[in-house]
Tab-separated table of C-alpha atoms in Angstrom:
chain	number	residue	atom	x	y	z
A	188	ASP	CA	0.000	0.000	0.000
A	189	HIS	CA	3.071	2.270	-0.127
A	190	SER	CA	2.829	5.328	-2.366
A	191	ASN	CA	5.530	7.321	-4.146
A	192	ILE	CA	5.465	9.840	-1.277
A	193	VAL	CA	7.382	9.624	2.017
A	194	ARG	CA	7.202	11.613	5.275
A	195	LEU	CA	10.287	13.102	6.944
A	196	HIS	CA	10.680	13.233	10.741
A	197	GLY	CA	13.122	15.111	12.969
A	198	LEU	CA	14.182	17.735	10.459
A	199	PRO	CA	16.525	20.412	11.821
A	200	VAL	CA	15.283	23.976	12.203
A	201	GLY	CA	16.018	26.060	9.101
A	202	VAL	CA	15.954	23.154	6.642
A	203	LYS	CA	15.421	24.126	2.993
A	204	PRO	CA	14.254	22.084	-0.033
A	205	GLU	CA	17.799	21.975	-1.434
A	206	HIS	CA	19.034	20.264	1.751
A	207	ILE	CA	16.398	17.571	1.287
A	208	ARG	CA	17.232	17.132	-2.392
A	209	LYS	CA	20.899	16.688	-1.510
A	210	PHE	CA	19.944	14.161	1.179
A	211	PHE	CA	18.097	12.136	-1.475
A	212	GLN	CA	20.808	12.614	-4.108
A	213	GLY	CA	20.452	10.029	-6.879
A	214	LEU	CA	16.720	9.515	-6.233
A	215	ASP	CA	15.614	12.807	-7.855
A	216	PRO	CA	12.646	13.996	-5.743
A	217	SER	CA	9.938	15.484	-7.971
A	218	LEU	CA	8.156	17.492	-5.255
A	219	ILE	CA	8.710	18.615	-1.660
A	220	PHE	CA	5.724	19.927	0.258
A	221	VAL	CA	4.639	20.760	3.792
A	222	LEU	CA	1.185	20.669	5.380
A	223	PRO	CA	-0.496	23.662	7.023
A	224	SER	CA	-0.171	23.836	10.807
A	225	ASN	CA	-2.178	21.572	13.057
A	226	LYS	CA	-0.607	21.414	16.503
A	227	THR	CA	-2.530	18.291	17.493
A	228	ALA	CA	-0.278	15.204	17.420
A	229	LEU	CA	-2.042	12.617	15.273
A	230	ASP	CA	-1.825	8.899	16.055
A	231	GLU	CA	0.070	6.881	13.431
A	232	TRP	CA	1.184	10.173	11.828
A	233	ASP	CA	3.501	11.989	14.173
A	234	VAL	CA	6.531	10.191	15.587
A	235	GLN	CA	7.597	11.252	19.074
A	236	TYR	CA	11.279	12.210	19.428
A	237	ASP	CA	13.409	14.420	21.644
A	238	SER	CA	15.766	17.253	20.712
A	239	TYR	CA	18.933	15.207	21.210
A	240	ASN	CA	20.990	13.206	18.786
A	241	LEU	CA	23.774	10.675	19.246
A	242	ALA	CA	27.176	11.603	17.834
A	243	SER	CA	30.416	9.671	17.944
A	244	ALA	CA	31.769	11.900	20.694
A	245	GLY	CA	28.611	11.649	22.840
A	246	ARG	CA	25.193	13.239	23.107
A	247	ILE	CA	24.695	16.759	21.792
A	248	LYS	CA	21.653	18.998	21.793
A	249	ILE	CA	20.324	20.273	18.473
A	250	ASP	CA	17.301	22.251	17.386
A	251	ARG	CA	14.744	20.115	15.594
A	252	CYS	CA	11.401	21.033	14.118
A	253	SER	CA	8.352	19.900	16.067
A	254	ASN	CA	6.994	16.417	15.436
A	255	VAL	CA	3.898	18.111	13.947
A	256	PHE	CA	6.041	19.847	11.299
A	257	ARG	CA	4.813	17.617	8.476
A	258	VAL	CA	7.100	17.549	5.430
A	259	PHE	CA	6.649	15.131	2.536
A	260	VAL	CA	8.738	14.208	-0.502
A	261	LYS	CA	7.386	12.783	-3.766
A	262	PHE	CA	9.372	10.498	-6.081
A	263	GLN	CA	8.817	9.117	-9.561
A	264	SER	CA	7.578	5.756	-8.306
A	265	ALA	CA	6.820	3.714	-5.195
A	266	LEU	CA	10.019	1.732	-5.822
A	267	VAL	CA	12.110	4.889	-5.636
A	268	ALA	CA	10.201	5.934	-2.514
A	269	ASP	CA	11.079	2.577	-0.925
A	270	ALA	CA	14.745	3.286	-1.692
A	271	ALA	CA	14.335	6.682	-0.018
A	272	ILE	CA	12.997	5.001	3.128
A	273	GLU	CA	16.255	3.026	3.311
A	274	ARG	CA	18.041	6.318	4.023
A	275	SER	CA	16.200	6.685	7.316
A	276	GLY	CA	18.714	7.335	10.094
A	277	GLU	CA	21.232	9.077	7.835
A	278	TRP	CA	22.409	12.660	8.368
A	279	ILE	CA	21.003	15.592	6.430
A	280	GLY	CA	23.559	18.338	5.846
A	281	LEU	CA	22.785	22.009	6.386
A	282	ASP	CA	24.357	25.366	5.573
A	283	LYS	CA	27.498	26.468	7.386
A	284	GLU	CA	25.598	29.071	9.402
A	285	SER	CA	23.303	26.439	10.895
A	286	SER	CA	23.449	25.904	14.658
A	287	ALA	CA	22.889	22.159	14.261
A	288	ILE	CA	26.545	21.081	14.249
A	289	ARG	CA	27.722	17.624	15.208
A	290	GLN	CA	30.710	17.445	17.531
A	291	ASP	CA	32.885	15.877	14.864
A	292	GLY	CA	32.271	18.948	12.680
A	293	MET	CA	29.488	17.661	10.433
A	294	LYS	CA	26.662	20.185	10.143
A	295	GLY	CA	23.208	18.615	10.268
A	296	THR	CA	21.285	15.889	12.033
A	297	ALA	CA	19.954	12.381	11.548
A	298	ILE	CA	16.361	12.156	10.331
A	299	SER	CA	13.889	9.348	9.781
A	300	VAL	CA	11.846	8.572	6.683
A	301	SER	CA	8.521	6.737	6.730
A	302	PRO	CA	6.106	5.465	4.058
A	303	VAL	CA	2.751	7.091	3.325
A	304	PRO	CA	-0.301	5.019	2.261
A	305	LYS	CA	-1.551	5.687	-1.284
A	306	ARG	CA	-4.944	7.053	-0.237
A	307	VAL	CA	-3.432	9.467	2.272
A	308	ALA	CA	-0.667	10.567	-0.101
A	309	SER	CA	-3.106	11.293	-2.922
A	310	TYR	CA	-5.420	13.353	-0.710
A	311	LEU	CA	-2.641	15.360	0.923
A	312	GLN	CA	-0.985	16.282	-2.346
A	313	LYS	CA	-4.258	17.327	-3.985
A	314	ASN	CA	-5.861	19.150	-1.084
A	315	MET	CA	-3.339	20.101	1.616
A	316	ALA	CA	0.086	20.587	0.060
A	317	ILE	CA	2.081	23.797	0.366
A	318	ASN	CA	4.875	23.519	-2.192
A	319	CYS	CA	8.312	24.446	-0.841
A	320	LYS	CA	10.410	27.159	-2.471
A	321	VAL	CA	14.099	26.837	-3.279
A	322	GLY	CA	16.325	29.126	-1.238
A	323	VAL	CA	13.726	29.658	1.482
A	324	SER	CA	13.408	27.625	4.661
A	325	ILE	CA	10.361	25.374	4.634
A	326	ALA	CA	9.125	26.964	7.856
A	327	GLU	CA	9.243	30.452	6.292
A	328	THR	CA	7.297	29.296	3.241
A	329	LYS	CA	4.662	27.676	5.438
A	330	ILE	CA	4.242	30.749	7.645
A	331	GLY	CA	3.885	33.028	4.617
A	332	ILE	CA	1.105	30.915	3.083
A	333	GLU	CA	-0.663	30.463	6.418
A	334	GLN	CA	-0.868	34.212	6.929
A	335	GLN	CA	-2.844	34.416	3.681
A	336	LEU	CA	-5.124	31.450	4.409
A	337	GLY	CA	-6.258	32.255	7.955
A	338	ILE	CA	-9.181	30.087	9.117
A	339	VAL	CA	-9.126	28.184	5.827
A	340	ILE	CA	-6.378	26.082	7.439
A	341	ASP	CA	-8.748	24.943	10.177
A	342	MET	CA	-11.448	24.200	7.619
A	343	ALA	CA	-9.009	22.132	5.557
A	344	TRP	CA	-7.953	20.039	8.569
A	345	ILE	CA	-11.541	19.445	9.669
A	346	ILE	CA	-12.408	18.166	6.188
A	347	ALA	CA	-9.220	16.073	6.033
A	348	SER	CA	-10.015	14.463	9.385
A	349	LYS	CA	-13.316	13.240	7.942
A	350	LYS	CA	-11.935	12.136	4.575
A	351	LEU	CA	-8.897	10.338	6.011
A	352	LYS	CA	-10.622	9.139	9.204
A	353	ILE	CA	-8.104	10.891	11.431
A	354	GLU	CA	-8.908	10.939	15.144
A	355	TYR	CA	-9.086	14.706	15.302
A	356	ILE	CA	-10.944	16.317	18.221
A	357	ILE	CA	-13.450	18.916	17.015
A	358	THR	CA	-13.301	21.969	19.281
A	359	LYS	CA	-15.832	24.756	19.805
A	360	LYS	CA	-13.600	26.919	17.625
A	361	ASP	CA	-13.829	24.330	14.823
A	362	LEU	CA	-17.622	24.233	15.080
A	363	THR	CA	-17.740	28.018	14.799
A	364	ILE	CA	-15.523	27.878	11.723
A	365	LEU	CA	-17.703	25.202	10.137
A	366	GLY	CA	-20.765	27.291	10.872
A	367	LYS	CA	-19.234	30.274	9.089
A	368	ALA	CA	-18.153	28.096	6.186
A	369	HIS	CA	-21.655	26.711	5.574
A	370	ALA	CA	-23.737	29.762	6.483
A	371	PHE	CA	-25.596	31.283	3.525
A	372	PRO	CA	-24.484	34.936	3.052
A	373	THR	CA	-27.225	37.440	3.831
A	374	ASN	CA	-25.433	40.642	2.863
A	375	SER	CA	-22.584	41.985	0.740
A	376	SER	CA	-20.002	41.733	3.533
A	377	GLU	CA	-20.817	38.071	4.281
A	378	TYR	CA	-20.793	37.282	0.567
A	379	LYS	CA	-17.337	38.814	0.116
A	380	SER	CA	-16.117	36.868	3.163
A	381	SER	CA	-17.437	33.607	1.676
A	382	VAL	CA	-15.759	34.374	-1.661
A	383	THR	CA	-12.449	35.042	0.104
A	384	ARG	CA	-12.596	31.712	1.961
A	385	TYR	CA	-13.567	29.887	-1.229
A	386	ASN	CA	-10.715	31.420	-3.218
A	387	SER	CA	-8.262	30.610	-0.423
A	388	LEU	CA	-9.329	26.966	-0.523
A	389	ILE	CA	-8.863	26.909	-4.301
A	390	ASP	CA	-5.378	28.390	-3.944
A	391	LEU	CA	-4.492	25.817	-1.269
A	392	HIS	CA	-5.708	22.928	-3.424
A	393	GLU	CA	-3.769	24.155	-6.447
């Protein structure tokens, strides 16, 4: 049931698409994308890990992205994706200015790579993906898009939880958002607001 998309875990803070492409050198990733924020840790999605890593000279502390920082990489086929999974546990190199420096001088950190089921991979790429930009940290790209989307992010996650059968707890805030999303506009202001949310969803899906 493996797809041609894999999930990366334990990425160092400041990681950029070019770092990931270099990590998967020879496998030619066709797309790198990140999901909008959802701070709820999802069972069977988000691996728990600490901020430490083992180096030859002992334990050192590094800055890692949160376990709910969800980055995915697409390859040409499921076979290539399986080869990418074999690189789990290897070190991803970063720029010289990065603070994540191993004691033996290597800049970076070890990350893990996990498979993504076909159904989940297809939905995420079509409906949730924020494509990463070369030369910009993935976190910066994500923040920039999220500032434009606003509550559309919450709407997208609520829908995804239903489609993918994710155990996602619906809060009062979510119910309010859903109410706004489905309410029929009664005046010009509400209509414009509905159009804005609709267009934001279209932009996210594209």
